[in-house]
Coordinates of C-alpha atoms in Angstrom, one line a residue:
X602 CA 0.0 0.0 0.0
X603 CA 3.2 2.2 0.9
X604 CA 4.1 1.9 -3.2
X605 CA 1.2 2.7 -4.5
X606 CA 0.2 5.7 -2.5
X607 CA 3.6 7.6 -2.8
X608 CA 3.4 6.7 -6.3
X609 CA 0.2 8.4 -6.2
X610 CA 1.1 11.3 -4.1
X611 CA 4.4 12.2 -5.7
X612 CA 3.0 11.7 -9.5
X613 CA 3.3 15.0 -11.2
X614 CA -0.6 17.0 -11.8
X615 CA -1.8 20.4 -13.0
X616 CA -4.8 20.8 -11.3
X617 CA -5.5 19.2 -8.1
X618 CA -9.3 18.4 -7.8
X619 CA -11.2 20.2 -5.2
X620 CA -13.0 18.3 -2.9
X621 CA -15.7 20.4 -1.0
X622 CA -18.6 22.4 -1.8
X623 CA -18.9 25.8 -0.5
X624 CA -21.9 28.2 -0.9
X625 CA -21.3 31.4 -2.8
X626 CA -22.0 34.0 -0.4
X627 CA -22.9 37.5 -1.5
X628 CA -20.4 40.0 0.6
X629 CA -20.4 43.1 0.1
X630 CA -17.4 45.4 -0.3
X631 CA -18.9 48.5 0.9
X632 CA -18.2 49.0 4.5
X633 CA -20.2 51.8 6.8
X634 CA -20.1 53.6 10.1
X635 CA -21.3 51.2 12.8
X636 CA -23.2 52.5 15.6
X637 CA -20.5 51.9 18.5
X638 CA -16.8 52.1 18.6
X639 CA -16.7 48.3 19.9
X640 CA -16.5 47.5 23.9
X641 CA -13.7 48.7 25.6
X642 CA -13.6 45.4 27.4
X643 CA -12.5 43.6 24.6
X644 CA -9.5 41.5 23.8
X645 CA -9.9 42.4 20.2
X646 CA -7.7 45.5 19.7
X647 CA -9.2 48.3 17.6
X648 CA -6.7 51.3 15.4
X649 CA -7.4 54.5 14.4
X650 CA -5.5 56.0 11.7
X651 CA -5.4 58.5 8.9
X652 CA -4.3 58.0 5.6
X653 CA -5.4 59.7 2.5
X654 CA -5.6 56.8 -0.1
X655 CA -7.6 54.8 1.7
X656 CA -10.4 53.1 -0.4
X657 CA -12.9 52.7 2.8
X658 CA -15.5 56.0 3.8
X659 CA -17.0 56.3 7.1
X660 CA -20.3 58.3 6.4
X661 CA -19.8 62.0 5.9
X662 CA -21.8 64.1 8.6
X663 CA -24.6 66.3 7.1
X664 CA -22.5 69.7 7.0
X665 CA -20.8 70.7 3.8
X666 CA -17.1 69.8 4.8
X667 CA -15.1 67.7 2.9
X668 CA -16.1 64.1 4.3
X669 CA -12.6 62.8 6.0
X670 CA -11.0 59.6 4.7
X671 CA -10.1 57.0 7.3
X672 CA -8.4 53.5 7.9
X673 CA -9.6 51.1 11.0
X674 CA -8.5 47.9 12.1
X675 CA -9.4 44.9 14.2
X676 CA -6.3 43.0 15.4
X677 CA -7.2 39.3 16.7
X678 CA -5.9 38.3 20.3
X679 CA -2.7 35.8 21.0
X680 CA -5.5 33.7 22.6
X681 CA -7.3 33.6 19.4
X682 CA -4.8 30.6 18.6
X683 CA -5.6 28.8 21.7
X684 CA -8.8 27.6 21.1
X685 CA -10.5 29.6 24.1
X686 CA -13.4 31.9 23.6
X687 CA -12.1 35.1 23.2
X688 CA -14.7 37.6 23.9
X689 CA -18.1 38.7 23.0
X690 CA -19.2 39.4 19.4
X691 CA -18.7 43.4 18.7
X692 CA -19.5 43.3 15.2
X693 CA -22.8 43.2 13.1
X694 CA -21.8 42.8 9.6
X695 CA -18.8 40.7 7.2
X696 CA -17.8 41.8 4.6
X697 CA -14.9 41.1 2.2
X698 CA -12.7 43.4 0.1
X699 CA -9.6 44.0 -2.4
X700 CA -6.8 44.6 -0.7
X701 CA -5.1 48.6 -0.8
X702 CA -2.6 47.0 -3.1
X703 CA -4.4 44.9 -5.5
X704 CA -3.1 41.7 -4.5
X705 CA -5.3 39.9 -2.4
X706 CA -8.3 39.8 -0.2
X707 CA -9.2 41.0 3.1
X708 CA -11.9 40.6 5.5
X709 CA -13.8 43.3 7.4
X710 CA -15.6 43.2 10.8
X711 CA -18.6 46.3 10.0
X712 CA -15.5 48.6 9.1
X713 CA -12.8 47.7 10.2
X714 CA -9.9 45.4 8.7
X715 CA -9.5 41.8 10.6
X716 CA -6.0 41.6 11.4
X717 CA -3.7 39.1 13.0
X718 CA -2.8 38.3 16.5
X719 CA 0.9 39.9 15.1
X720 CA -1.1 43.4 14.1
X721 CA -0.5 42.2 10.3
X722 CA -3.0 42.4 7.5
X723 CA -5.6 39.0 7.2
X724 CA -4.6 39.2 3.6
X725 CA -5.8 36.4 1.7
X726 CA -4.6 35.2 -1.7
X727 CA -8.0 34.4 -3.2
X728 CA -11.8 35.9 -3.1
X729 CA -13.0 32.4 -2.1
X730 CA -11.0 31.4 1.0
X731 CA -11.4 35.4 2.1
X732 CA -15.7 34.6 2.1
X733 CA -14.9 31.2 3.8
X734 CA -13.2 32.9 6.9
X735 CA -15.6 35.7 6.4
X736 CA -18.3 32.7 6.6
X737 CA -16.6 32.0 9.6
X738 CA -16.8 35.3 11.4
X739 CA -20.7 35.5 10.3
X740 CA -21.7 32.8 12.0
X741 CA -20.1 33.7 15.3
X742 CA -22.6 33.7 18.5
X743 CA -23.4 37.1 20.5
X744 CA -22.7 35.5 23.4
X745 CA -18.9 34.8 22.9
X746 CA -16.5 34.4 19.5
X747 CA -15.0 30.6 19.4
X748 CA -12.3 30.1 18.0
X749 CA -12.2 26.3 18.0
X750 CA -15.4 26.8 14.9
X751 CA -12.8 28.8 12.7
X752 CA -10.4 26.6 11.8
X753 CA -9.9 28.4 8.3
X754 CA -9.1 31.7 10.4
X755 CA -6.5 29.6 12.3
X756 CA -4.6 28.1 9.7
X757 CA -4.6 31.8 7.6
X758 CA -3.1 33.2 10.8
X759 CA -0.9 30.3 10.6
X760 CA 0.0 30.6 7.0
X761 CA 0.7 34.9 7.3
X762 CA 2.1 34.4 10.5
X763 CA 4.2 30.8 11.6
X764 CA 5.5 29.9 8.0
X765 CA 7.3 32.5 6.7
X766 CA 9.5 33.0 9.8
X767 CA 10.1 28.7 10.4
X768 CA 9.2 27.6 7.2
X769 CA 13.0 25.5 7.4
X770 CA 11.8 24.2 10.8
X771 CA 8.4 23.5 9.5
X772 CA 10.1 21.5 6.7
X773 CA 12.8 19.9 8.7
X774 CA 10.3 18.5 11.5
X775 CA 7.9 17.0 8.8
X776 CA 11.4 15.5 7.3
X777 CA 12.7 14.3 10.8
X778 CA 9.4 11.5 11.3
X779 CA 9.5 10.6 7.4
X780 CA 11.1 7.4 8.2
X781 CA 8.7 6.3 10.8
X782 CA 5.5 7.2 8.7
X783 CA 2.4 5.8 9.7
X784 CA 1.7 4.3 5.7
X785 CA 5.6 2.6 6.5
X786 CA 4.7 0.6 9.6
X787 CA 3.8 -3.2 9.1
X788 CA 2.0 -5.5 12.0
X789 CA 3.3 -8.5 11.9
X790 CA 1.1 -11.6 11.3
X791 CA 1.6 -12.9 14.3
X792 CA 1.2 -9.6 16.5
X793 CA 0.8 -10.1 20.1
X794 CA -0.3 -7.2 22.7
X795 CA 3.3 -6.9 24.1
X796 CA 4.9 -6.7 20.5
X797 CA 5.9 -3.6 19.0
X798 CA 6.4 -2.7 15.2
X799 CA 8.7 0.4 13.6
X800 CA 8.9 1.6 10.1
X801 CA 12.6 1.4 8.2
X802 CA 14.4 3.4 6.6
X803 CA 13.5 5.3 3.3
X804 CA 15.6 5.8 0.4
X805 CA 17.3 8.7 -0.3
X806 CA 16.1 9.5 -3.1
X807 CA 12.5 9.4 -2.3
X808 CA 13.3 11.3 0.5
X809 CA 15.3 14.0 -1.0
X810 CA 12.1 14.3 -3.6
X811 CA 9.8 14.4 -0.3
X812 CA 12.1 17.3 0.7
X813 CA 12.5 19.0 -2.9
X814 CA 8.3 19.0 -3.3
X815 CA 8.0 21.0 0.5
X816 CA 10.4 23.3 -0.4
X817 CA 8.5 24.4 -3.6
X818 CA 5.1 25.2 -1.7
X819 CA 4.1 28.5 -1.0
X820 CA 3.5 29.4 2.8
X821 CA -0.6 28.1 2.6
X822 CA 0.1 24.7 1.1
X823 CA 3.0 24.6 3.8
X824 CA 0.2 25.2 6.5
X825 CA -1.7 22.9 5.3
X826 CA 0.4 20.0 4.4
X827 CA 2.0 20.4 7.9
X828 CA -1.9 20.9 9.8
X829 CA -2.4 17.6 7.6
X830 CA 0.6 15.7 9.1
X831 CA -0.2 16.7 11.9
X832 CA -3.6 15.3 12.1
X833 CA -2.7 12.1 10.1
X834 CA 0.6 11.1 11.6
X835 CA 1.7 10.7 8.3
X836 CA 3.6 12.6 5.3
X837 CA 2.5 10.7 3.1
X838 CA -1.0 10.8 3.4
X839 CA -1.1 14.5 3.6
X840 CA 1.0 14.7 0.4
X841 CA -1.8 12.3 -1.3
X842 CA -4.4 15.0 -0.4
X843 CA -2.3 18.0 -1.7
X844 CA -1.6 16.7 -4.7
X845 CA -4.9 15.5 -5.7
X846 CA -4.9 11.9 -4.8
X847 CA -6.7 11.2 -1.7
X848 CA -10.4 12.5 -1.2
X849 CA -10.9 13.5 2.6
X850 CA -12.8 10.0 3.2
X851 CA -10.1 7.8 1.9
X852 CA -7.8 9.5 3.9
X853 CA -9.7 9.2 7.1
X854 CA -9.9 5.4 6.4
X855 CA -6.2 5.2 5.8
X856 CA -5.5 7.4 8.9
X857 CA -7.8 5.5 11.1
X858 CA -7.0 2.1 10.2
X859 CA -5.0 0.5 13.0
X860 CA -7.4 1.9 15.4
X861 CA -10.6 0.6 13.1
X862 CA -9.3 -3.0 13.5
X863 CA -8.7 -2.5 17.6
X864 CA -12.3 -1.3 17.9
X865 CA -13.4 -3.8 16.0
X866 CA -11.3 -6.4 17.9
X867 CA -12.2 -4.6 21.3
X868 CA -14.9 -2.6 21.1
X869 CA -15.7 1.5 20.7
X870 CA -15.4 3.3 23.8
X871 CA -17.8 6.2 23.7
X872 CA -16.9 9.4 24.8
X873 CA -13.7 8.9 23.3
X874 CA -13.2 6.9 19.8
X875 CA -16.5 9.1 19.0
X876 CA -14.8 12.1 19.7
X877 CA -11.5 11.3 18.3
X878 CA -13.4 10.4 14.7
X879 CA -15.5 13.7 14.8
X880 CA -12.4 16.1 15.5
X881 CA -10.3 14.1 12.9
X882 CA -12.9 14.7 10.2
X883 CA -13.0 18.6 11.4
X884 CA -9.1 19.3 11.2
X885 CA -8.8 17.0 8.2
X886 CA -11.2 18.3 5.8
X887 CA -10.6 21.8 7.4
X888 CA -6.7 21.9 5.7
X889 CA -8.2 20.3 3.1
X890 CA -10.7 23.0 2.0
X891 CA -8.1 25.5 2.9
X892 CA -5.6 24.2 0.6
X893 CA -8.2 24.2 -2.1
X894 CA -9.3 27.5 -1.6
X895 CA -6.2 29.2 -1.6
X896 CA -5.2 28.5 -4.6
X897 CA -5.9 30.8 -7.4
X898 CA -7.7 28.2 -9.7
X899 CA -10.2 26.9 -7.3
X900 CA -13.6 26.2 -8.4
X901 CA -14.8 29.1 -6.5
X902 CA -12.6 31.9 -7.1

């Protein structure tokens, strides 16, 4: 099985195939003056500032000056990346627009601009992964914003934020547990509860090309593939999915495998095989919807 799925995870395609479905959602790009300036209470950090090229308009007020041009932001708290709830909702409408510059998308909370926790720009290569964060954002309760439902927003911060400054690291750890890749590992026939089992070593060829293909990804496939890892335990498999091979159902199967057969030698323990299936689908076919949306030939860009 090793064989065939590097073989299928390292052969050379134009176009991955997308996997997912997502609604097209009408945003706006037209931002207006909200009715409050945002709770002073909250870990969200709000900025002020003038500039005169600015695309955005608050409303002008009803005497004859010239309306004044302005530039707001939204900065997202260090705790966003924890998982915690992070505060109460201060916003009433999503919206997405061009970057300043051209080059990419942003999102915007009423009117401001939704940055990171680093006070850097949420700026997204493509339309269609911009309205899936912004998706996420909508859909936010009054009562408290969770982070743990954005996993889009997570990995973006990830991707503007983590890469660029360890993407050698990034690389480097995936390349350090190649060797003992879950795909690689073999039970024995004759496998007994007290006997363990290890993967060899790989070639160096393949894993100089394992190496060469990271290296080429730009920082949101690097995010991905590594959030994909991650989740899997295995290169490999995560490699199948960026280049096209694996659907997110086949790669659950291959992922849960080993643990498939225990449960079905010993039995599901609820409350905890449940759980461990639901939040593997979540951050599996989270990366995987990133990764397609982030590139600038996906279906719904």
């Amino acid at each position: 099985m090793a064989a065939t799925l590097l073989n299928k995870a390292l052969k050379p395609i134009k176009h991955p195939s997308f996997l997912s479905s997502l609604r097209s959602l009408n945003f706006t790009s037209l931002a207006t003056n909200p009715s409050d300036g945002g709770s002073t209470s909250s870990p969200f950090t709000f900025d002020n500032k003038e500039k005169d090229n600015d695309s955005i308009y608050l409303k002008p007020s009803t005497s004859n000056a010239t309306p004044e041009k302005k530039t707001t932001s939204v900065t997202t708290p260090i705790s966003f990346m924890t998982g915690s709830i992070v505060g109460k909702r201060f916003y009433k409408k999503v919206t997405t627009r061009e970057s300043d510059d051209g080059i990419g998308w942003t999102v915007m909370l009423d009117y401001r601009t939704l940055k990171t926790p680093s006070k850097r720009p949420l700026k997204l290569p493509t339309l269609a992964l911009a309205k899936a964060i912004a998706a996420e954002w909508e859909y936010q309760q009054t009562d408290g914003i969770r982070p743990f439902t954005m996993p889009l927003m997570k990995l973006a911060c990830t991707a503007l934020e983590r890469v660029p400054l360890t993407r050698t690291k990034v690389i480097e750890h995936l390349m350090k547990k190649f060797d003992q890749d879950l795909v690689f590992c073999r039970a024995p026939e004759d496998n007994t509860l007290n006997a363990g089992f290890f993967g060899g070593k790989q070639g160096e060829g393949l894993t100089k090309a394992v190496e060469n293909l990271l290296k080429k990804t730009d920082d949101c496939e690097l995010a991905a593939i590594d959030a994909l890892a991650a989740a899997a335990h295995s290169l490999v498999i995560a490699l199948g999915i960026f280049r096209g091979k694996l659907q997110i159902e086949e790669a659950i199967e291959l992922i849960r495998l080993e643990e498939d057969l225990q449960v079905g030698k010993w039995g599901l323990v609820e409350g905890g095989h449940d759980i461990d299936i639901a939040d593997l689908k979540v951050q599996i076919a989270s990366a995987t919807v990133f990764l397609g949306l982030s590139r600038k030939n996906s279906l719904f860009d």
